[in-house]
mmCIF file of N, CA, C and O in Angstrom:
data_model
loop_
_atom_site.group_PDB
_atom_site.id
_atom_site.type_symbol
_atom_site.label_atom_id
_atom_site.label_comp_id
_atom_site.label_asym_id
_atom_site.label_seq_id
_atom_site.Cartn_x
_atom_site.Cartn_y
_atom_site.Cartn_z
ATOM 1 N N VAL M 881 -98.226 -76.725 -42.630
ATOM 2 C CA VAL M 881 -98.735 -75.933 -41.527
ATOM 3 C C VAL M 881 -97.570 -75.167 -40.902
ATOM 4 O O VAL M 881 -96.488 -75.714 -40.705
ATOM 5 N N VAL M 882 -97.831 -73.912 -40.601
ATOM 6 C CA VAL M 882 -96.839 -73.065 -39.935
ATOM 7 C C VAL M 882 -97.545 -72.318 -38.807
ATOM 8 O O VAL M 882 -98.737 -72.016 -38.916
ATOM 9 N N THR M 883 -96.836 -72.075 -37.705
ATOM 10 C CA THR M 883 -97.421 -71.317 -36.604
ATOM 11 C C THR M 883 -96.488 -70.193 -36.191
ATOM 12 O O THR M 883 -95.267 -70.303 -36.310
ATOM 13 N N TRP M 884 -97.087 -69.110 -35.734
ATOM 14 C CA TRP M 884 -96.351 -67.972 -35.190
ATOM 15 C C TRP M 884 -96.913 -67.686 -33.806
ATOM 16 O O TRP M 884 -98.134 -67.699 -33.613
ATOM 17 N N THR M 885 -96.045 -67.401 -32.856
ATOM 18 C CA THR M 885 -96.470 -66.981 -31.528
ATOM 19 C C THR M 885 -96.283 -65.473 -31.445
ATOM 20 O O THR M 885 -95.185 -64.963 -31.693
ATOM 21 N N LEU M 886 -97.364 -64.768 -31.131
ATOM 22 C CA LEU M 886 -97.353 -63.310 -31.089
ATOM 23 C C LEU M 886 -97.716 -62.830 -29.694
ATOM 24 O O LEU M 886 -98.539 -63.439 -29.017
ATOM 25 N N ASP M 887 -97.138 -61.712 -29.287
ATOM 26 C CA ASP M 887 -97.550 -61.047 -28.059
ATOM 27 C C ASP M 887 -98.307 -59.799 -28.494
ATOM 28 O O ASP M 887 -97.715 -58.776 -28.843
ATOM 29 N N VAL M 888 -99.627 -59.892 -28.522
ATOM 30 C CA VAL M 888 -100.492 -58.840 -29.052
ATOM 31 C C VAL M 888 -100.654 -57.741 -27.992
ATOM 32 O O VAL M 888 -101.087 -58.020 -26.875
ATOM 33 N N PRO M 889 -100.310 -56.478 -28.322
ATOM 34 C CA PRO M 889 -100.339 -55.409 -27.326
ATOM 35 C C PRO M 889 -101.736 -55.031 -26.851
ATOM 36 O O PRO M 889 -101.922 -54.688 -25.683
ATOM 37 N N GLU M 890 -102.727 -55.075 -27.736
ATOM 38 C CA GLU M 890 -104.106 -54.780 -27.330
ATOM 39 C C GLU M 890 -105.071 -55.483 -28.264
ATOM 40 O O GLU M 890 -104.778 -55.724 -29.434
ATOM 41 N N SER M 891 -106.234 -55.818 -27.737
ATOM 42 C CA SER M 891 -107.264 -56.493 -28.537
ATOM 43 C C SER M 891 -107.718 -55.594 -29.674
ATOM 44 O O SER M 891 -107.806 -54.376 -29.520
ATOM 45 N N GLY M 892 -107.997 -56.206 -30.817
ATOM 46 C CA GLY M 892 -108.497 -55.420 -31.932
ATOM 47 C C GLY M 892 -108.456 -56.180 -33.237
ATOM 48 O O GLY M 892 -108.155 -57.369 -33.293
ATOM 49 N N THR M 893 -108.774 -55.457 -34.294
ATOM 50 C CA THR M 893 -108.734 -55.994 -35.651
ATOM 51 C C THR M 893 -107.404 -55.604 -36.267
ATOM 52 O O THR M 893 -107.067 -54.424 -36.331
ATOM 53 N N TYR M 894 -106.650 -56.594 -36.717
ATOM 54 C CA TYR M 894 -105.320 -56.364 -37.278
ATOM 55 C C TYR M 894 -105.297 -56.714 -38.764
ATOM 56 O O TYR M 894 -105.788 -57.772 -39.161
ATOM 57 N N ARG M 895 -104.737 -55.787 -39.565
ATOM 58 C CA ARG M 895 -104.556 -56.044 -40.997
ATOM 59 C C ARG M 895 -103.408 -57.029 -41.171
ATOM 60 O O ARG M 895 -102.379 -56.906 -40.513
ATOM 61 N N ILE M 896 -103.574 -57.970 -42.075
ATOM 62 C CA ILE M 896 -102.560 -58.980 -42.334
ATOM 63 C C ILE M 896 -101.990 -58.755 -43.729
ATOM 64 O O ILE M 896 -102.735 -58.689 -44.709
ATOM 65 N N GLU M 897 -100.678 -58.622 -43.797
ATOM 66 C CA GLU M 897 -99.966 -58.510 -45.071
ATOM 67 C C GLU M 897 -99.006 -59.679 -45.196
ATOM 68 O O GLU M 897 -98.446 -60.128 -44.203
ATOM 69 N N ILE M 898 -98.829 -60.158 -46.417
ATOM 70 C CA ILE M 898 -97.835 -61.194 -46.688
ATOM 71 C C ILE M 898 -96.917 -60.720 -47.811
ATOM 72 O O ILE M 898 -97.324 -59.938 -48.670
ATOM 73 N N THR M 899 -95.694 -61.191 -47.771
ATOM 74 C CA THR M 899 -94.748 -61.006 -48.871
ATOM 75 C C THR M 899 -94.475 -62.396 -49.416
ATOM 76 O O THR M 899 -94.099 -63.305 -48.666
ATOM 77 N N TYR M 900 -94.711 -62.578 -50.716
ATOM 78 C CA TYR M 900 -94.625 -63.917 -51.297
ATOM 79 C C TYR M 900 -94.232 -63.839 -52.766
ATOM 80 O O TYR M 900 -94.292 -62.793 -53.390
ATOM 81 N N ALA M 901 -93.841 -64.988 -53.303
ATOM 82 C CA ALA M 901 -93.630 -65.163 -54.742
ATOM 83 C C ALA M 901 -94.359 -66.443 -55.134
ATOM 84 O O ALA M 901 -94.419 -67.397 -54.354
ATOM 85 N N CYS M 902 -94.922 -66.465 -56.349
ATOM 86 C CA CYS M 902 -95.684 -67.633 -56.773
ATOM 87 C C CYS M 902 -95.681 -67.744 -58.289
ATOM 88 O O CYS M 902 -96.141 -66.845 -58.992
ATOM 89 N N ASP M 903 -95.192 -68.851 -58.785
ATOM 90 C CA ASP M 903 -95.216 -69.146 -60.205
ATOM 91 C C ASP M 903 -96.660 -69.333 -60.669
ATOM 92 O O ASP M 903 -97.522 -69.762 -59.896
ATOM 93 N N ALA M 904 -96.940 -69.034 -61.921
ATOM 94 C CA ALA M 904 -98.302 -69.136 -62.457
ATOM 95 C C ALA M 904 -98.891 -70.536 -62.304
ATOM 96 O O ALA M 904 -100.090 -70.685 -62.062
ATOM 97 N N GLN M 905 -98.062 -71.560 -62.426
ATOM 98 C CA GLN M 905 -98.575 -72.935 -62.326
ATOM 99 C C GLN M 905 -99.007 -73.296 -60.908
ATOM 100 O O GLN M 905 -99.799 -74.208 -60.723
ATOM 101 N N ALA M 906 -98.506 -72.586 -59.909
ATOM 102 C CA ALA M 906 -98.859 -72.878 -58.518
ATOM 103 C C ALA M 906 -99.939 -71.939 -57.981
ATOM 104 O O ALA M 906 -100.420 -72.123 -56.869
ATOM 105 N N ALA M 907 -100.317 -70.938 -58.756
ATOM 106 C CA ALA M 907 -101.314 -69.964 -58.301
ATOM 107 C C ALA M 907 -102.676 -70.622 -58.110
ATOM 108 O O ALA M 907 -102.973 -71.654 -58.697
ATOM 109 N N GLY M 908 -103.490 -69.998 -57.278
ATOM 110 C CA GLY M 908 -104.850 -70.473 -57.061
ATOM 111 C C GLY M 908 -105.048 -71.231 -55.767
ATOM 112 O O GLY M 908 -106.181 -71.440 -55.339
ATOM 113 N N HIS M 909 -103.961 -71.646 -55.131
ATOM 114 C CA HIS M 909 -104.091 -72.312 -53.840
ATOM 115 C C HIS M 909 -104.582 -71.322 -52.801
ATOM 116 O O HIS M 909 -104.449 -70.109 -52.957
ATOM 117 N N ARG M 910 -105.135 -71.828 -51.736
ATOM 118 C CA ARG M 910 -105.673 -70.963 -50.686
ATOM 119 C C ARG M 910 -104.782 -71.018 -49.448
ATOM 120 O O ARG M 910 -104.313 -72.080 -49.058
ATOM 121 N N LEU M 911 -104.599 -69.844 -48.852
ATOM 122 C CA LEU M 911 -103.909 -69.712 -47.584
ATOM 123 C C LEU M 911 -104.971 -69.402 -46.539
ATOM 124 O O LEU M 911 -105.775 -68.482 -46.726
ATOM 125 N N VAL M 912 -104.998 -70.181 -45.461
ATOM 126 C CA VAL M 912 -105.944 -69.949 -44.372
ATOM 127 C C VAL M 912 -105.139 -69.630 -43.119
ATOM 128 O O VAL M 912 -104.278 -70.413 -42.702
ATOM 129 N N LEU M 913 -105.390 -68.460 -42.528
ATOM 130 C CA LEU M 913 -104.773 -68.071 -41.270
ATOM 131 C C LEU M 913 -105.855 -68.056 -40.206
ATOM 132 O O LEU M 913 -106.972 -67.582 -40.455
ATOM 133 N N SER M 914 -105.531 -68.562 -39.021
ATOM 134 C CA SER M 914 -106.525 -68.589 -37.955
ATOM 135 C C SER M 914 -105.879 -68.420 -36.595
ATOM 136 O O SER M 914 -104.712 -68.749 -36.398
ATOM 137 N N SER M 915 -106.680 -67.882 -35.664
ATOM 138 C CA SER M 915 -106.262 -67.725 -34.279
ATOM 139 C C SER M 915 -107.496 -67.567 -33.406
ATOM 140 O O SER M 915 -108.306 -66.658 -33.631
ATOM 141 N N ARG M 916 -107.689 -68.465 -32.473
ATOM 142 C CA ARG M 916 -108.773 -68.390 -31.483
ATOM 143 C C ARG M 916 -110.135 -68.027 -32.083
ATOM 144 O O ARG M 916 -110.784 -67.079 -31.658
ATOM 145 N N GLY M 917 -110.545 -68.722 -33.110
ATOM 146 C CA GLY M 917 -111.877 -68.514 -33.673
ATOM 147 C C GLY M 917 -111.967 -67.468 -34.766
ATOM 148 O O GLY M 917 -112.983 -67.342 -35.421
ATOM 149 N N SER M 918 -110.926 -66.683 -34.959
ATOM 150 C CA SER M 918 -110.892 -65.713 -36.050
ATOM 151 C C SER M 918 -110.078 -66.319 -37.180
ATOM 152 O O SER M 918 -109.031 -66.917 -36.939
ATOM 153 N N SER M 919 -110.566 -66.186 -38.412
ATOM 154 C CA SER M 919 -109.798 -66.741 -39.534
ATOM 155 C C SER M 919 -110.018 -65.913 -40.788
ATOM 156 O O SER M 919 -110.967 -65.132 -40.883
ATOM 157 N N LEU M 920 -109.108 -66.090 -41.728
ATOM 158 C CA LEU M 920 -109.256 -65.481 -43.044
ATOM 159 C C LEU M 920 -108.712 -66.447 -44.073
ATOM 160 O O LEU M 920 -107.834 -67.245 -43.792
ATOM 161 N N THR M 921 -109.281 -66.384 -45.263
ATOM 162 C CA THR M 921 -108.856 -67.226 -46.380
ATOM 163 C C THR M 921 -108.489 -66.322 -47.535
ATOM 164 O O THR M 921 -109.205 -65.364 -47.845
ATOM 165 N N HIS M 922 -107.355 -66.616 -48.169
ATOM 166 C CA HIS M 922 -106.877 -65.803 -49.285
ATOM 167 C C HIS M 922 -106.432 -66.718 -50.417
ATOM 168 O O HIS M 922 -105.682 -67.674 -50.196
ATOM 169 N N LYS M 923 -106.900 -66.429 -51.628
ATOM 170 C CA LYS M 923 -106.480 -67.179 -52.820
ATOM 171 C C LYS M 923 -105.182 -66.562 -53.328
ATOM 172 O O LYS M 923 -105.118 -65.359 -53.612
ATOM 173 N N ILE M 924 -104.144 -67.381 -53.451
ATOM 174 C CA ILE M 924 -102.827 -66.905 -53.855
ATOM 175 C C ILE M 924 -102.797 -66.637 -55.360
ATOM 176 O O ILE M 924 -103.115 -67.508 -56.169
ATOM 177 N N ALA M 925 -102.430 -65.415 -55.715
ATOM 178 C CA ALA M 925 -102.314 -65.014 -57.126
ATOM 179 C C ALA M 925 -100.872 -65.205 -57.600
ATOM 180 O O ALA M 925 -99.935 -65.170 -56.803
ATOM 181 N N ALA M 926 -100.714 -65.371 -58.883
ATOM 182 C CA ALA M 926 -99.377 -65.510 -59.464
ATOM 183 C C ALA M 926 -98.644 -64.177 -59.428
ATOM 184 O O ALA M 926 -99.244 -63.111 -59.561
ATOM 185 N N THR M 927 -97.332 -64.265 -59.227
ATOM 186 C CA THR M 927 -96.457 -63.126 -59.451
ATOM 187 C C THR M 927 -95.710 -63.446 -60.750
ATOM 188 O O THR M 927 -96.087 -64.376 -61.458
ATOM 189 N N LEU M 928 -94.667 -62.735 -61.044
ATOM 190 C CA LEU M 928 -93.932 -62.996 -62.292
ATOM 191 C C LEU M 928 -92.991 -64.193 -62.192
ATOM 192 O O LEU M 928 -92.262 -64.479 -63.127
ATOM 193 N N GLY M 929 -93.025 -64.896 -61.077
ATOM 194 C CA GLY M 929 -92.186 -66.086 -60.908
ATOM 195 C C GLY M 929 -91.748 -66.226 -59.457
ATOM 196 O O GLY M 929 -92.066 -65.401 -58.601
ATOM 197 N N TRP M 930 -90.982 -67.301 -59.190
ATOM 198 C CA TRP M 930 -90.563 -67.608 -57.826
ATOM 199 C C TRP M 930 -89.593 -66.587 -57.250
ATOM 200 O O TRP M 930 -89.385 -66.554 -56.034
ATOM 201 N N ASP M 931 -89.004 -65.751 -58.079
ATOM 202 C CA ASP M 931 -88.075 -64.732 -57.564
ATOM 203 C C ASP M 931 -88.662 -63.322 -57.650
ATOM 204 O O ASP M 931 -87.971 -62.338 -57.469
ATOM 205 N N ASP M 932 -89.962 -63.206 -57.891
ATOM 206 C CA ASP M 932 -90.652 -61.912 -57.952
ATOM 207 C C ASP M 932 -91.550 -61.781 -56.718
ATOM 208 O O ASP M 932 -92.716 -62.159 -56.739
ATOM 209 N N TYR M 933 -90.975 -61.247 -55.649
ATOM 210 C CA TYR M 933 -91.710 -61.118 -54.388
ATOM 211 C C TYR M 933 -92.587 -59.878 -54.399
ATOM 212 O O TYR M 933 -92.172 -58.823 -54.850
ATOM 213 N N GLN M 934 -93.802 -60.036 -53.896
ATOM 214 C CA GLN M 934 -94.740 -58.925 -53.789
ATOM 215 C C GLN M 934 -95.360 -58.938 -52.396
ATOM 216 O O GLN M 934 -95.501 -59.995 -51.778
ATOM 217 N N THR M 935 -95.716 -57.759 -51.919
ATOM 218 C CA THR M 935 -96.387 -57.631 -50.633
ATOM 219 C C THR M 935 -97.829 -57.211 -50.888
ATOM 220 O O THR M 935 -98.081 -56.311 -51.683
ATOM 221 N N THR M 936 -98.762 -57.900 -50.222
ATOM 222 C CA THR M 936 -100.174 -57.589 -50.398
ATOM 223 C C THR M 936 -100.924 -57.778 -49.086
ATOM 224 O O THR M 936 -100.577 -58.646 -48.288
ATOM 225 N N GLU M 937 -101.937 -56.945 -48.873
ATOM 226 C CA GLU M 937 -102.814 -57.119 -47.724
ATOM 227 C C GLU M 937 -103.837 -58.185 -48.078
ATOM 228 O O GLU M 937 -104.464 -58.124 -49.140
ATOM 229 N N ILE M 938 -104.015 -59.172 -47.186
ATOM 230 C CA ILE M 938 -104.906 -60.285 -47.506
ATOM 231 C C ILE M 938 -106.172 -60.317 -46.656
ATOM 232 O O ILE M 938 -107.020 -61.176 -46.856
ATOM 233 N N GLY M 939 -106.301 -59.415 -45.706
ATOM 234 C CA GLY M 939 -107.507 -59.388 -44.879
ATOM 235 C C GLY M 939 -107.183 -58.962 -43.471
ATOM 236 O O GLY M 939 -106.145 -58.351 -43.211
ATOM 237 N N THR M 940 -108.082 -59.307 -42.543
ATOM 238 C CA THR M 940 -107.911 -58.937 -41.146
ATOM 239 C C THR M 940 -108.162 -60.139 -40.239
ATOM 240 O O THR M 940 -108.869 -61.077 -40.616
ATOM 241 N N LEU M 941 -107.572 -60.083 -39.054
ATOM 242 C CA LEU M 941 -107.828 -61.058 -38.001
ATOM 243 C C LEU M 941 -108.180 -60.307 -36.726
ATOM 244 O O LEU M 941 -107.562 -59.285 -36.421
ATOM 245 N N GLU M 942 -109.160 -60.825 -35.994
ATOM 246 C CA GLU M 942 -109.480 -60.302 -34.668
ATOM 247 C C GLU M 942 -108.552 -61.001 -33.675
ATOM 248 O O GLU M 942 -108.557 -62.228 -33.586
ATOM 249 N N LEU M 943 -107.753 -60.225 -32.965
ATOM 250 C CA LEU M 943 -106.822 -60.793 -32.002
ATOM 251 C C LEU M 943 -107.064 -60.182 -30.632
ATOM 252 O O LEU M 943 -107.291 -58.975 -30.508
ATOM 253 N N SER M 944 -106.992 -61.015 -29.592
ATOM 254 C CA SER M 944 -107.118 -60.550 -28.219
ATOM 255 C C SER M 944 -105.741 -60.193 -27.686
ATOM 256 O O SER M 944 -104.726 -60.718 -28.155
ATOM 257 N N ALA M 945 -105.708 -59.314 -26.706
ATOM 258 C CA ALA M 945 -104.439 -58.932 -26.085
ATOM 259 C C ALA M 945 -103.789 -60.149 -25.425
ATOM 260 O O ALA M 945 -104.473 -61.045 -24.930
ATOM 261 N N GLY M 946 -102.463 -60.176 -25.466
ATOM 262 C CA GLY M 946 -101.720 -61.270 -24.831
ATOM 263 C C GLY M 946 -101.093 -62.184 -25.863
ATOM 264 O O GLY M 946 -101.101 -61.916 -27.061
ATOM 265 N N VAL M 947 -100.544 -63.267 -25.364
ATOM 266 C CA VAL M 947 -99.847 -64.228 -26.234
ATOM 267 C C VAL M 947 -100.870 -65.015 -27.039
ATOM 268 O O VAL M 947 -101.818 -65.567 -26.482
ATOM 269 N N GLN M 948 -100.685 -65.033 -28.353
ATOM 270 C CA GLN M 948 -101.577 -65.713 -29.292
ATOM 271 C C GLN M 948 -100.759 -66.585 -30.232
ATOM 272 O O GLN M 948 -99.615 -66.255 -30.534
ATOM 273 N N THR M 949 -101.358 -67.634 -30.711
ATOM 274 C CA THR M 949 -100.756 -68.444 -31.768
ATOM 275 C C THR M 949 -101.597 -68.266 -33.025
ATOM 276 O O THR M 949 -102.818 -68.450 -32.991
ATOM 277 N N VAL M 950 -100.941 -67.896 -34.125
ATOM 278 C CA VAL M 950 -101.596 -67.794 -35.428
ATOM 279 C C VAL M 950 -101.108 -68.983 -36.252
ATOM 280 O O VAL M 950 -99.906 -69.245 -36.322
ATOM 281 N N THR M 951 -102.046 -69.703 -36.866
ATOM 282 C CA THR M 951 -101.722 -70.869 -37.660
ATOM 283 C C THR M 951 -102.029 -70.600 -39.128
ATOM 284 O O THR M 951 -103.080 -70.048 -39.447
ATOM 285 N N GLY M 952 -101.103 -70.991 -39.988
ATOM 286 C CA GLY M 952 -101.291 -70.878 -41.427
ATOM 287 C C GLY M 952 -101.302 -72.245 -42.067
ATOM 288 O O GLY M 952 -100.487 -73.098 -41.731
ATOM 289 N N LYS M 953 -102.256 -72.457 -42.977
ATOM 290 C CA LYS M 953 -102.357 -73.735 -43.708
ATOM 291 C C LYS M 953 -102.535 -73.452 -45.166
ATOM 292 O O LYS M 953 -103.138 -72.479 -45.551
#
């Protein structure tokens, strides 16, 4: 579990991007991000290995203005 504290400038729908690397044997796990009732689930795809980082958009989260905590599992 990992958490991030964000100061969201205005309420709205925010696109979520991640930069990651994933070996083929570890692919298929799910990443779940959530904050105050909004959540998204993304199935992790393989990259060319643990040193091949890629950036991808994984979905959106509805965030309210102000300080928010986003949790990843």
